[in-house]
PDB file of C-alpha atoms in Angstrom:
ATOM      1  CA  UNK A   1     -24.993 -42.043 -21.383  1.00  0.00           C
ATOM      2  CA  UNK A   2     -28.540 -43.136 -20.510  1.00  0.00           C
ATOM      3  CA  UNK A   3     -30.927 -41.022 -18.435  1.00  0.00           C
ATOM      4  CA  UNK A   4     -30.325 -42.936 -15.204  1.00  0.00           C
ATOM      5  CA  UNK A   5     -26.546 -42.517 -15.421  1.00  0.00           C
ATOM      6  CA  UNK A   6     -26.942 -38.853 -16.369  1.00  0.00           C
ATOM      7  CA  UNK A   7     -29.141 -38.193 -13.351  1.00  0.00           C
ATOM      8  CA  UNK A   8     -26.730 -40.015 -11.068  1.00  0.00           C
ATOM      9  CA  UNK A   9     -23.799 -37.996 -12.405  1.00  0.00           C
ATOM     10  CA  UNK A  10     -25.754 -34.764 -12.018  1.00  0.00           C
ATOM     11  CA  UNK A  11     -26.710 -35.611  -8.440  1.00  0.00           C
ATOM     12  CA  UNK A  12     -23.074 -36.421  -7.676  1.00  0.00           C
ATOM     13  CA  UNK A  13     -21.915 -33.064  -9.093  1.00  0.00           C
ATOM     14  CA  UNK A  14     -24.550 -31.169  -7.087  1.00  0.00           C
ATOM     15  CA  UNK A  15     -23.615 -33.121  -3.968  1.00  0.00           C
ATOM     16  CA  UNK A  16     -19.923 -32.299  -4.445  1.00  0.00           C
ATOM     17  CA  UNK A  17     -20.687 -28.621  -5.025  1.00  0.00           C
ATOM     18  CA  UNK A  18     -22.878 -28.390  -1.915  1.00  0.00           C
ATOM     19  CA  UNK A  19     -20.369 -30.181   0.309  1.00  0.00           C
ATOM     20  CA  UNK A  20     -17.432 -28.160  -1.075  1.00  0.00           C
ATOM     21  CA  UNK A  21     -19.405 -24.912  -0.654  1.00  0.00           C
ATOM     22  CA  UNK A  22     -20.201 -25.683   2.987  1.00  0.00           C
ATOM     23  CA  UNK A  23     -16.628 -26.833   3.658  1.00  0.00           C
ATOM     24  CA  UNK A  24     -15.268 -23.672   2.035  1.00  0.00           C
ATOM     25  CA  UNK A  25     -17.380 -21.441   4.309  1.00  0.00           C
ATOM     26  CA  UNK A  26     -16.295 -23.345   7.411  1.00  0.00           C
ATOM     27  CA  UNK A  27     -12.639 -22.956   6.389  1.00  0.00           C
ATOM     28  CA  UNK A  28     -13.191 -19.289   5.464  1.00  0.00           C
ATOM     29  CA  UNK A  29     -14.747 -18.313   8.793  1.00  0.00           C
ATOM     30  CA  UNK A  30     -12.138 -20.333  10.684  1.00  0.00           C
ATOM     31  CA  UNK A  31      -9.354 -18.484   8.854  1.00  0.00           C
ATOM     32  CA  UNK A  32     -11.110 -15.184   9.533  1.00  0.00           C
ATOM     33  CA  UNK A  33     -11.152 -15.994  13.240  1.00  0.00           C
ATOM     34  CA  UNK A  34      -7.401 -16.563  13.142  1.00  0.00           C
ATOM     35  CA  UNK A  35      -6.753 -13.625  10.810  1.00  0.00           C
ATOM     36  CA  UNK A  36      -8.597 -11.097  12.987  1.00  0.00           C
ATOM     37  CA  UNK A  37      -6.259 -11.821  15.892  1.00  0.00           C
ATOM     38  CA  UNK A  38      -3.136 -11.073  13.848  1.00  0.00           C
ATOM     39  CA  UNK A  39      -1.705  -7.577  14.172  1.00  0.00           C
ATOM     40  CA  UNK A  40       1.808  -8.017  12.812  1.00  0.00           C
ATOM     41  CA  UNK A  41       3.216  -8.611   9.347  1.00  0.00           C
ATOM     42  CA  UNK A  42       2.435  -6.836   6.065  1.00  0.00           C
ATOM     43  CA  UNK A  43       0.228  -9.516   4.528  1.00  0.00           C
ATOM     44  CA  UNK A  44      -2.646  -9.374   7.031  1.00  0.00           C
ATOM     45  CA  UNK A  45      -1.551  -7.873  10.333  1.00  0.00           C
ATOM     46  CA  UNK A  46      -0.850  -4.335   9.155  1.00  0.00           C
ATOM     47  CA  UNK A  47      -4.194  -4.111   7.389  1.00  0.00           C
ATOM     48  CA  UNK A  48      -5.958  -5.306  10.553  1.00  0.00           C
ATOM     49  CA  UNK A  49      -4.018  -2.759  12.578  1.00  0.00           C
ATOM     50  CA  UNK A  50      -4.995   0.021  10.154  1.00  0.00           C
ATOM     51  CA  UNK A  51      -8.676  -0.913  10.387  1.00  0.00           C
ATOM     52  CA  UNK A  52      -8.467  -0.688  14.183  1.00  0.00           C
ATOM     53  CA  UNK A  53      -6.718   2.703  14.395  1.00  0.00           C
ATOM     54  CA  UNK A  54      -8.020   4.496  11.267  1.00  0.00           C
ATOM     55  CA  UNK A  55     -10.899   6.173  13.111  1.00  0.00           C
ATOM     56  CA  UNK A  56      -8.781   7.523  15.965  1.00  0.00           C
ATOM     57  CA  UNK A  57      -5.479   8.769  14.482  1.00  0.00           C
ATOM     58  CA  UNK A  58      -4.923  12.298  13.153  1.00  0.00           C
ATOM     59  CA  UNK A  59      -2.367  11.546  10.422  1.00  0.00           C
ATOM     60  CA  UNK A  60      -2.138   8.646   7.982  1.00  0.00           C
ATOM     61  CA  UNK A  61       0.509   8.064   5.333  1.00  0.00           C
ATOM     62  CA  UNK A  62       0.021   5.816   2.305  1.00  0.00           C
ATOM     63  CA  UNK A  63       2.253   4.486  -0.460  1.00  0.00           C
ATOM     64  CA  UNK A  64       4.835   1.839  -1.279  1.00  0.00           C
ATOM     65  CA  UNK A  65       8.032   0.783   0.495  1.00  0.00           C
ATOM     66  CA  UNK A  66       9.328   4.353   0.121  1.00  0.00           C
ATOM     67  CA  UNK A  67       6.540   5.354   2.485  1.00  0.00           C
ATOM     68  CA  UNK A  68       6.860   2.376   4.791  1.00  0.00           C
ATOM     69  CA  UNK A  69      10.604   2.872   5.321  1.00  0.00           C
ATOM     70  CA  UNK A  70      10.810   6.675   4.960  1.00  0.00           C
ATOM     71  CA  UNK A  71       8.171   8.242   7.191  1.00  0.00           C
ATOM     72  CA  UNK A  72       8.129   7.924  10.960  1.00  0.00           C
ATOM     73  CA  UNK A  73       4.619   9.047  11.981  1.00  0.00           C
ATOM     74  CA  UNK A  74       5.826   9.781  15.514  1.00  0.00           C
ATOM     75  CA  UNK A  75       7.776  12.687  14.010  1.00  0.00           C
ATOM     76  CA  UNK A  76       4.543  14.053  12.537  1.00  0.00           C
ATOM     77  CA  UNK A  77       2.062  13.469  15.326  1.00  0.00           C
ATOM     78  CA  UNK A  78       1.514  11.658  18.594  1.00  0.00           C
ATOM     79  CA  UNK A  79      -1.435  10.070  16.812  1.00  0.00           C
ATOM     80  CA  UNK A  80      -0.405   8.780  13.393  1.00  0.00           C
ATOM     81  CA  UNK A  81      -0.080   5.583  11.374  1.00  0.00           C
ATOM     82  CA  UNK A  82       2.067   4.674   8.373  1.00  0.00           C
ATOM     83  CA  UNK A  83       0.130   2.402   6.003  1.00  0.00           C
ATOM     84  CA  UNK A  84       2.928   2.141   3.439  1.00  0.00           C
ATOM     85  CA  UNK A  85       3.629  -1.361   2.131  1.00  0.00           C
ATOM     86  CA  UNK A  86       5.833  -2.955  -0.520  1.00  0.00           C
ATOM     87  CA  UNK A  87       4.703  -2.712  -4.165  1.00  0.00           C
ATOM     88  CA  UNK A  88       1.571  -0.679  -3.435  1.00  0.00           C
ATOM     89  CA  UNK A  89       0.305   2.151  -5.601  1.00  0.00           C
ATOM     90  CA  UNK A  90      -2.662   4.474  -5.966  1.00  0.00           C
ATOM     91  CA  UNK A  91      -5.434   1.832  -6.245  1.00  0.00           C
ATOM     92  CA  UNK A  92      -4.486   0.262  -2.914  1.00  0.00           C
ATOM     93  CA  UNK A  93      -4.109   3.683  -1.278  1.00  0.00           C
ATOM     94  CA  UNK A  94      -7.377   5.069  -2.647  1.00  0.00           C
ATOM     95  CA  UNK A  95      -9.364   2.075  -1.412  1.00  0.00           C
ATOM     96  CA  UNK A  96      -8.079   2.406   2.144  1.00  0.00           C
ATOM     97  CA  UNK A  97      -8.531   6.181   2.154  1.00  0.00           C
ATOM     98  CA  UNK A  98     -12.196   5.689   1.251  1.00  0.00           C
ATOM     99  CA  UNK A  99     -12.521   3.599   4.426  1.00  0.00           C
ATOM    100  CA  UNK A 100     -11.525   6.507   6.684  1.00  0.00           C
ATOM    101  CA  UNK A 101     -14.172   8.043   8.972  1.00  0.00           C
ATOM    102  CA  UNK A 102     -16.313  10.713   7.397  1.00  0.00           C
ATOM    103  CA  UNK A 103     -16.624  13.003  10.409  1.00  0.00           C
ATOM    104  CA  UNK A 104     -13.054  13.228  11.693  1.00  0.00           C
ATOM    105  CA  UNK A 105     -10.497  15.847  10.708  1.00  0.00           C
ATOM    106  CA  UNK A 106      -7.379  14.038   9.449  1.00  0.00           C
ATOM    107  CA  UNK A 107      -4.235  14.682   7.443  1.00  0.00           C
ATOM    108  CA  UNK A 108      -3.847  12.189   4.586  1.00  0.00           C
ATOM    109  CA  UNK A 109      -0.349  11.976   3.071  1.00  0.00           C
ATOM    110  CA  UNK A 110       0.148   9.921  -0.090  1.00  0.00           C
ATOM    111  CA  UNK A 111       3.650   9.247  -1.423  1.00  0.00           C
ATOM    112  CA  UNK A 112       3.598   9.209  -5.239  1.00  0.00           C
ATOM    113  CA  UNK A 113       6.391   8.294  -7.651  1.00  0.00           C
ATOM    114  CA  UNK A 114       6.490   8.807 -11.404  1.00  0.00           C
ATOM    115  CA  UNK A 115       6.774   5.046 -11.972  1.00  0.00           C
ATOM    116  CA  UNK A 116       3.016   4.446 -12.223  1.00  0.00           C
ATOM    117  CA  UNK A 117       1.719   7.967 -12.804  1.00  0.00           C
ATOM    118  CA  UNK A 118       3.109   7.954 -16.340  1.00  0.00           C
ATOM    119  CA  UNK A 119       2.969   4.194 -16.886  1.00  0.00           C
ATOM    120  CA  UNK A 120       0.650   3.555 -19.833  1.00  0.00           C
ATOM    121  CA  UNK A 121      -0.325   0.045 -18.725  1.00  0.00           C
ATOM    122  CA  UNK A 122      -0.858   0.733 -15.013  1.00  0.00           C
ATOM    123  CA  UNK A 123      -3.998  -1.289 -14.252  1.00  0.00           C
ATOM    124  CA  UNK A 124      -4.514  -0.915 -10.500  1.00  0.00           C
ATOM    125  CA  UNK A 125      -3.595  -4.532  -9.781  1.00  0.00           C
ATOM    126  CA  UNK A 126      -1.735  -3.443  -6.623  1.00  0.00           C
ATOM    127  CA  UNK A 127      -5.181  -3.616  -4.972  1.00  0.00           C
ATOM    128  CA  UNK A 128      -4.955  -7.425  -5.078  1.00  0.00           C
ATOM    129  CA  UNK A 129      -3.730  -7.886  -1.441  1.00  0.00           C
ATOM    130  CA  UNK A 130      -7.092  -6.509  -0.282  1.00  0.00           C
ATOM    131  CA  UNK A 131      -8.893  -9.552  -1.743  1.00  0.00           C
ATOM    132  CA  UNK A 132      -8.632 -11.090   1.707  1.00  0.00           C
ATOM    133  CA  UNK A 133     -11.483  -8.774   2.766  1.00  0.00           C
ATOM    134  CA  UNK A 134     -13.464  -8.954  -0.464  1.00  0.00           C
ATOM    135  CA  UNK A 135     -16.478 -10.531   1.261  1.00  0.00           C
ATOM    136  CA  UNK A 136     -16.197  -8.399   4.401  1.00  0.00           C
ATOM    137  CA  UNK A 137     -16.165  -4.842   3.063  1.00  0.00           C
ATOM    138  CA  UNK A 138     -18.498  -3.269   0.511  1.00  0.00           C
ATOM    139  CA  UNK A 139     -15.871  -0.641  -0.303  1.00  0.00           C
ATOM    140  CA  UNK A 140     -13.136  -3.197  -0.970  1.00  0.00           C
ATOM    141  CA  UNK A 141     -15.464  -5.410  -2.998  1.00  0.00           C
ATOM    142  CA  UNK A 142     -16.569  -2.440  -5.125  1.00  0.00           C
ATOM    143  CA  UNK A 143     -12.991  -1.294  -5.758  1.00  0.00           C
ATOM    144  CA  UNK A 144     -11.712  -4.774  -6.611  1.00  0.00           C
ATOM    145  CA  UNK A 145     -14.591  -5.344  -9.025  1.00  0.00           C
ATOM    146  CA  UNK A 146     -13.604  -2.125 -10.795  1.00  0.00           C
ATOM    147  CA  UNK A 147     -10.103  -3.453 -11.447  1.00  0.00           C
ATOM    148  CA  UNK A 148     -10.526  -7.185 -11.968  1.00  0.00           C
ATOM    149  CA  UNK A 149     -12.961  -9.150 -14.073  1.00  0.00           C
ATOM    150  CA  UNK A 150     -15.706 -10.971 -12.215  1.00  0.00           C
ATOM    151  CA  UNK A 151     -14.225 -14.066 -10.599  1.00  0.00           C
ATOM    152  CA  UNK A 152     -16.932 -16.748 -10.255  1.00  0.00           C
ATOM    153  CA  UNK A 153     -14.597 -19.073  -8.381  1.00  0.00           C
ATOM    154  CA  UNK A 154     -13.789 -16.495  -5.679  1.00  0.00           C
ATOM    155  CA  UNK A 155     -17.455 -15.615  -5.382  1.00  0.00           C
ATOM    156  CA  UNK A 156     -18.286 -19.274  -4.811  1.00  0.00           C
ATOM    157  CA  UNK A 157     -15.223 -20.360  -2.827  1.00  0.00           C
ATOM    158  CA  UNK A 158     -14.510 -17.452  -0.477  1.00  0.00           C
ATOM    159  CA  UNK A 159     -11.445 -19.014   1.105  1.00  0.00           C
ATOM    160  CA  UNK A 160      -9.612 -18.590  -2.216  1.00  0.00           C
ATOM    161  CA  UNK A 161      -8.676 -15.124  -0.925  1.00  0.00           C
ATOM    162  CA  UNK A 162      -6.315 -16.810   1.546  1.00  0.00           C
ATOM    163  CA  UNK A 163      -4.331 -18.626  -1.160  1.00  0.00           C
ATOM    164  CA  UNK A 164      -0.620 -18.165  -0.494  1.00  0.00           C
ATOM    165  CA  UNK A 165      -1.242 -16.470   2.858  1.00  0.00           C
ATOM    166  CA  UNK A 166      -2.065 -19.348   5.188  1.00  0.00           C
ATOM    167  CA  UNK A 167       1.536 -20.152   6.168  1.00  0.00           C
ATOM    168  CA  UNK A 168       2.323 -16.503   6.948  1.00  0.00           C
ATOM    169  CA  UNK A 169      -1.002 -16.234   8.718  1.00  0.00           C
ATOM    170  CA  UNK A 170      -0.250 -18.956  11.236  1.00  0.00           C
ATOM    171  CA  UNK A 171       3.370 -17.860  11.572  1.00  0.00           C
ATOM    172  CA  UNK A 172       2.303 -14.373  12.677  1.00  0.00           C
ATOM    173  CA  UNK A 173      -0.457 -15.844  14.817  1.00  0.00           C
ATOM    174  CA  UNK A 174       1.924 -17.958  16.879  1.00  0.00           C
ATOM    175  CA  UNK A 175       5.085 -15.822  16.542  1.00  0.00           C
ATOM    176  CA  UNK A 176       4.229 -12.120  16.022  1.00  0.00           C
ATOM    177  CA  UNK A 177       6.955 -10.135  14.282  1.00  0.00           C
ATOM    178  CA  UNK A 178       6.657  -7.250  16.720  1.00  0.00           C
ATOM    179  CA  UNK A 179       4.638  -5.788  19.579  1.00  0.00           C
ATOM    180  CA  UNK A 180       1.791  -4.036  17.783  1.00  0.00           C
ATOM    181  CA  UNK A 181       1.054  -1.820  20.801  1.00  0.00           C
ATOM    182  CA  UNK A 182       4.340  -0.014  20.114  1.00  0.00           C
ATOM    183  CA  UNK A 183       4.039  -0.097  16.334  1.00  0.00           C
ATOM    184  CA  UNK A 184       2.928   2.861  14.205  1.00  0.00           C
ATOM    185  CA  UNK A 185       3.452   1.350  10.751  1.00  0.00           C
ATOM    186  CA  UNK A 186       7.009   2.629  10.233  1.00  0.00           C
ATOM    187  CA  UNK A 187       9.588  -0.075   9.465  1.00  0.00           C
ATOM    188  CA  UNK A 188      13.091   1.374   9.833  1.00  0.00           C
ATOM    189  CA  UNK A 189      15.990   0.030   7.799  1.00  0.00           C
ATOM    190  CA  UNK A 190      19.130  -0.488   9.863  1.00  0.00           C
ATOM    191  CA  UNK A 191      22.105  -0.808   7.547  1.00  0.00           C
ATOM    192  CA  UNK A 192      25.062  -3.007   8.492  1.00  0.00           C
ATOM    193  CA  UNK A 193      28.626  -2.491   7.233  1.00  0.00           C
ATOM    194  CA  UNK A 194      28.330  -5.174   4.561  1.00  0.00           C
ATOM    195  CA  UNK A 195      25.245  -3.524   3.086  1.00  0.00           C
ATOM    196  CA  UNK A 196      26.938  -0.139   3.209  1.00  0.00           C
ATOM    197  CA  UNK A 197      29.968  -1.443   1.332  1.00  0.00           C
ATOM    198  CA  UNK A 198      27.690  -2.948  -1.305  1.00  0.00           C
ATOM    199  CA  UNK A 199      26.020   0.417  -1.784  1.00  0.00           C
ATOM    200  CA  UNK A 200      29.353   2.217  -1.963  1.00  0.00           C
ATOM    201  CA  UNK A 201      30.476  -0.169  -4.696  1.00  0.00           C
ATOM    202  CA  UNK A 202      27.205   0.401  -6.521  1.00  0.00           C
ATOM    203  CA  UNK A 203      27.791   4.154  -6.467  1.00  0.00           C
ATOM    204  CA  UNK A 204      31.138   3.716  -8.189  1.00  0.00           C
ATOM    205  CA  UNK A 205      29.339   2.390 -11.260  1.00  0.00           C
ATOM    206  CA  UNK A 206      25.659   3.200 -10.781  1.00  0.00           C
ATOM    207  CA  UNK A 207      23.045   1.949 -13.203  1.00  0.00           C
ATOM    208  CA  UNK A 208      21.742   4.985 -15.013  1.00  0.00           C
ATOM    209  CA  UNK A 209      17.992   5.351 -14.828  1.00  0.00           C
ATOM    210  CA  UNK A 210      16.268   5.509 -18.201  1.00  0.00           C
ATOM    211  CA  UNK A 211      14.075   8.603 -18.313  1.00  0.00           C
ATOM    212  CA  UNK A 212      10.656   8.522 -19.917  1.00  0.00           C
ATOM    213  CA  UNK A 213      10.143   9.736 -23.454  1.00  0.00           C
ATOM    214  CA  UNK A 214       6.697  11.152 -22.767  1.00  0.00           C
ATOM    215  CA  UNK A 215       4.776  12.202 -19.696  1.00  0.00           C
ATOM    216  CA  UNK A 216       1.113  11.393 -20.168  1.00  0.00           C
ATOM    217  CA  UNK A 217      -0.883  10.936 -16.984  1.00  0.00           C
ATOM    218  CA  UNK A 218      -2.334   7.418 -16.804  1.00  0.00           C
ATOM    219  CA  UNK A 219      -6.161   7.798 -16.994  1.00  0.00           C
ATOM    220  CA  UNK A 220      -6.808   5.248 -14.238  1.00  0.00           C
ATOM    221  CA  UNK A 221      -4.252   6.922 -11.972  1.00  0.00           C
ATOM    222  CA  UNK A 222      -5.897  10.269 -12.669  1.00  0.00           C
ATOM    223  CA  UNK A 223      -9.315   8.851 -11.831  1.00  0.00           C
ATOM    224  CA  UNK A 224      -8.058   7.559  -8.483  1.00  0.00           C
ATOM    225  CA  UNK A 225      -6.477  10.928  -7.685  1.00  0.00           C
ATOM    226  CA  UNK A 226      -9.772  12.682  -8.389  1.00  0.00           C
ATOM    227  CA  UNK A 227     -11.659  10.183  -6.235  1.00  0.00           C
ATOM    228  CA  UNK A 228      -9.238  10.687  -3.339  1.00  0.00           C
ATOM    229  CA  UNK A 229      -9.431  14.470  -3.708  1.00  0.00           C
ATOM    230  CA  UNK A 230     -13.228  14.439  -3.726  1.00  0.00           C
ATOM    231  CA  UNK A 231     -13.407  12.095  -0.742  1.00  0.00           C
ATOM    232  CA  UNK A 232     -11.020  14.230   1.297  1.00  0.00           C
ATOM    233  CA  UNK A 233     -12.783  17.481   0.412  1.00  0.00           C
ATOM    234  CA  UNK A 234     -16.149  16.036   1.403  1.00  0.00           C
ATOM    235  CA  UNK A 235     -14.988  14.364   4.601  1.00  0.00           C
ATOM    236  CA  UNK A 236     -12.901  16.868   6.532  1.00  0.00           C
ATOM    237  CA  UNK A 237      -9.507  15.606   5.343  1.00  0.00           C
ATOM    238  CA  UNK A 238      -6.454  17.521   4.204  1.00  0.00           C
ATOM    239  CA  UNK A 239      -4.864  15.682   1.279  1.00  0.00           C
ATOM    240  CA  UNK A 240      -1.136  16.104   0.654  1.00  0.00           C
ATOM    241  CA  UNK A 241       0.839  14.330  -2.043  1.00  0.00           C
ATOM    242  CA  UNK A 242       4.589  13.977  -1.676  1.00  0.00           C
ATOM    243  CA  UNK A 243       7.528  12.331  -3.417  1.00  0.00           C
ATOM    244  CA  UNK A 244      10.095  11.111  -0.911  1.00  0.00           C
ATOM    245  CA  UNK A 245      13.866  11.431  -1.551  1.00  0.00           C
ATOM    246  CA  UNK A 246      16.010   9.547  -4.042  1.00  0.00           C
ATOM    247  CA  UNK A 247      19.771   9.293  -3.719  1.00  0.00           C
ATOM    248  CA  UNK A 248      20.168  10.787  -7.177  1.00  0.00           C
ATOM    249  CA  UNK A 249      17.171  11.811  -9.238  1.00  0.00           C
ATOM    250  CA  UNK A 250      18.581  11.991 -12.742  1.00  0.00           C
ATOM    251  CA  UNK A 251      15.252  12.539 -14.503  1.00  0.00           C
ATOM    252  CA  UNK A 252      13.963  16.060 -13.935  1.00  0.00           C
ATOM    253  CA  UNK A 253      11.167  16.331 -16.485  1.00  0.00           C
ATOM    254  CA  UNK A 254       8.905  13.945 -14.603  1.00  0.00           C
ATOM    255  CA  UNK A 255       9.247  16.118 -11.492  1.00  0.00           C
ATOM    256  CA  UNK A 256       8.251  19.206 -13.452  1.00  0.00           C
ATOM    257  CA  UNK A 257       5.320  17.435 -15.062  1.00  0.00           C
ATOM    258  CA  UNK A 258       4.042  16.101 -11.730  1.00  0.00           C
ATOM    259  CA  UNK A 259       4.186  19.584 -10.208  1.00  0.00           C
ATOM    260  CA  UNK A 260       2.251  20.899 -13.194  1.00  0.00           C
ATOM    261  CA  UNK A 261      -0.373  18.126 -13.029  1.00  0.00           C
ATOM    262  CA  UNK A 262      -1.035  18.452  -9.321  1.00  0.00           C
ATOM    263  CA  UNK A 263      -1.211  22.222  -9.566  1.00  0.00           C
ATOM    264  CA  UNK A 264      -3.815  21.898 -12.326  1.00  0.00           C
ATOM    265  CA  UNK A 265      -5.753  19.393 -10.212  1.00  0.00           C
ATOM    266  CA  UNK A 266      -5.496  21.756  -7.225  1.00  0.00           C
ATOM    267  CA  UNK A 267      -3.857  19.128  -5.002  1.00  0.00           C
ATOM    268  CA  UNK A 268      -1.180  20.116  -2.487  1.00  0.00           C
ATOM    269  CA  UNK A 269       2.157  18.546  -3.477  1.00  0.00           C
ATOM    270  CA  UNK A 270       5.669  18.577  -2.039  1.00  0.00           C
ATOM    271  CA  UNK A 271       8.566  17.206  -4.089  1.00  0.00           C
ATOM    272  CA  UNK A 272      11.419  15.937  -1.903  1.00  0.00           C
ATOM    273  CA  UNK A 273      13.138  13.951  -4.687  1.00  0.00           C
ATOM    274  CA  UNK A 274      16.365  15.949  -4.410  1.00  0.00           C
ATOM    275  CA  UNK A 275      16.154  16.734  -0.712  1.00  0.00           C
ATOM    276  CA  UNK A 276      19.636  15.479   0.168  1.00  0.00           C
ATOM    277  CA  UNK A 277      21.514  16.713  -2.899  1.00  0.00           C
ATOM    278  CA  UNK A 278      23.491  19.238  -0.852  1.00  0.00           C
ATOM    279  CA  UNK A 279      24.069  16.897   2.084  1.00  0.00           C
ATOM    280  CA  UNK A 280      23.983  13.357   0.726  1.00  0.00           C
ATOM    281  CA  UNK A 281      25.559  11.389   3.560  1.00  0.00           C
ATOM    282  CA  UNK A 282      26.071   7.715   2.799  1.00  0.00           C
ATOM    283  CA  UNK A 283      24.681   6.903   6.258  1.00  0.00           C
ATOM    284  CA  UNK A 284      21.307   8.212   5.129  1.00  0.00           C
ATOM    285  CA  UNK A 285      20.842   5.401   2.610  1.00  0.00           C
ATOM    286  CA  UNK A 286      20.304   1.675   2.314  1.00  0.00           C
ATOM    287  CA  UNK A 287      20.293   1.850  -1.495  1.00  0.00           C
ATOM    288  CA  UNK A 288      19.589   4.491  -4.121  1.00  0.00           C
ATOM    289  CA  UNK A 289      15.836   4.545  -3.477  1.00  0.00           C
ATOM    290  CA  UNK A 290      15.501   3.602   0.198  1.00  0.00           C
ATOM    291  CA  UNK A 291      16.590   5.641   3.199  1.00  0.00           C
ATOM    292  CA  UNK A 292      18.197   4.094   6.238  1.00  0.00           C
ATOM    293  CA  UNK A 293      16.616   4.765   9.619  1.00  0.00           C
ATOM    294  CA  UNK A 294      18.994   7.697  10.085  1.00  0.00           C
ATOM    295  CA  UNK A 295      17.960   9.252   6.780  1.00  0.00           C
ATOM    296  CA  UNK A 296      14.284   8.540   7.421  1.00  0.00           C
ATOM    297  CA  UNK A 297      14.374  10.300  10.774  1.00  0.00           C
ATOM    298  CA  UNK A 298      15.898  13.392   9.151  1.00  0.00           C
ATOM    299  CA  UNK A 299      13.387  13.296   6.315  1.00  0.00           C
ATOM    300  CA  UNK A 300      10.443  12.845   8.697  1.00  0.00           C
ATOM    301  CA  UNK A 301      11.500  15.970  10.591  1.00  0.00           C
ATOM    302  CA  UNK A 302      11.736  17.965   7.362  1.00  0.00           C
ATOM    303  CA  UNK A 303       8.389  16.604   6.180  1.00  0.00           C
ATOM    304  CA  UNK A 304       6.820  17.614   9.468  1.00  0.00           C
ATOM    305  CA  UNK A 305       8.127  21.169   9.069  1.00  0.00           C
ATOM    306  CA  UNK A 306       6.828  21.334   5.481  1.00  0.00           C
ATOM    307  CA  UNK A 307       3.367  20.084   6.428  1.00  0.00           C
ATOM    308  CA  UNK A 308       2.966  22.580   9.253  1.00  0.00           C
ATOM    309  CA  UNK A 309       4.889  25.492   7.805  1.00  0.00           C
TER     310      UNK A 309
END
């Protein structure tokens, strides 16, 4: 390639990069404008809702679907919000907790399960859904950079954060899933007869859970716990860890180890794994790890009593 052709090719590449960069920012800010008006749905709306109410509520609960479907914040306080969401773990929770106001007294409840605490390869990748605000929050950007390698493409093309979310974005923009003014983050599970029969059949031949061979606290998980503890101690928050109920918790050693770990770390912990052992009504459950609305209401009352005992 001669010099003239090389220069022409280089100019073309620069031109494409400049145009694509400008186009990307136009698309990004347009999507932000739409996104900020969405207050329903787990992908974007619930996060937006949390960011609006986080400075005013007294109680916040964090965790995975066993938080989202198990804890009714209205049973705990007239001013509470459930920030539980599917497939979330400690990295996601810790990042949002660090965004809470520094001068307001609040109760922070985090639902923890042994699944990731003792998982050797837990990497914190559950923080990924927060990428949508990577360029809008210093806290989120810092936490994501701790978990993931530097992504030059995302740092150049900001709208990449919306990959896979655009369809859901516009769906919730035009047809909200619920009235957010009456929503406190709790998503009840209403079980129909077909689902109940499926669960009954499952209980006849349940799949036995394989218990862990060793119980070594994942170092990254431990680091996040320490960060949450320090943040709460320094910012007028009461931190409480809990484990919500299972239909049948066959593995007991992980419970004992978690109690031991949290006691050593001086973190308040309540284990409700076997809460319904003496009164395990089938109506309380959707499956062996998720409570129905009826079970969740009972659990929320018991949790409330434990927190304010």
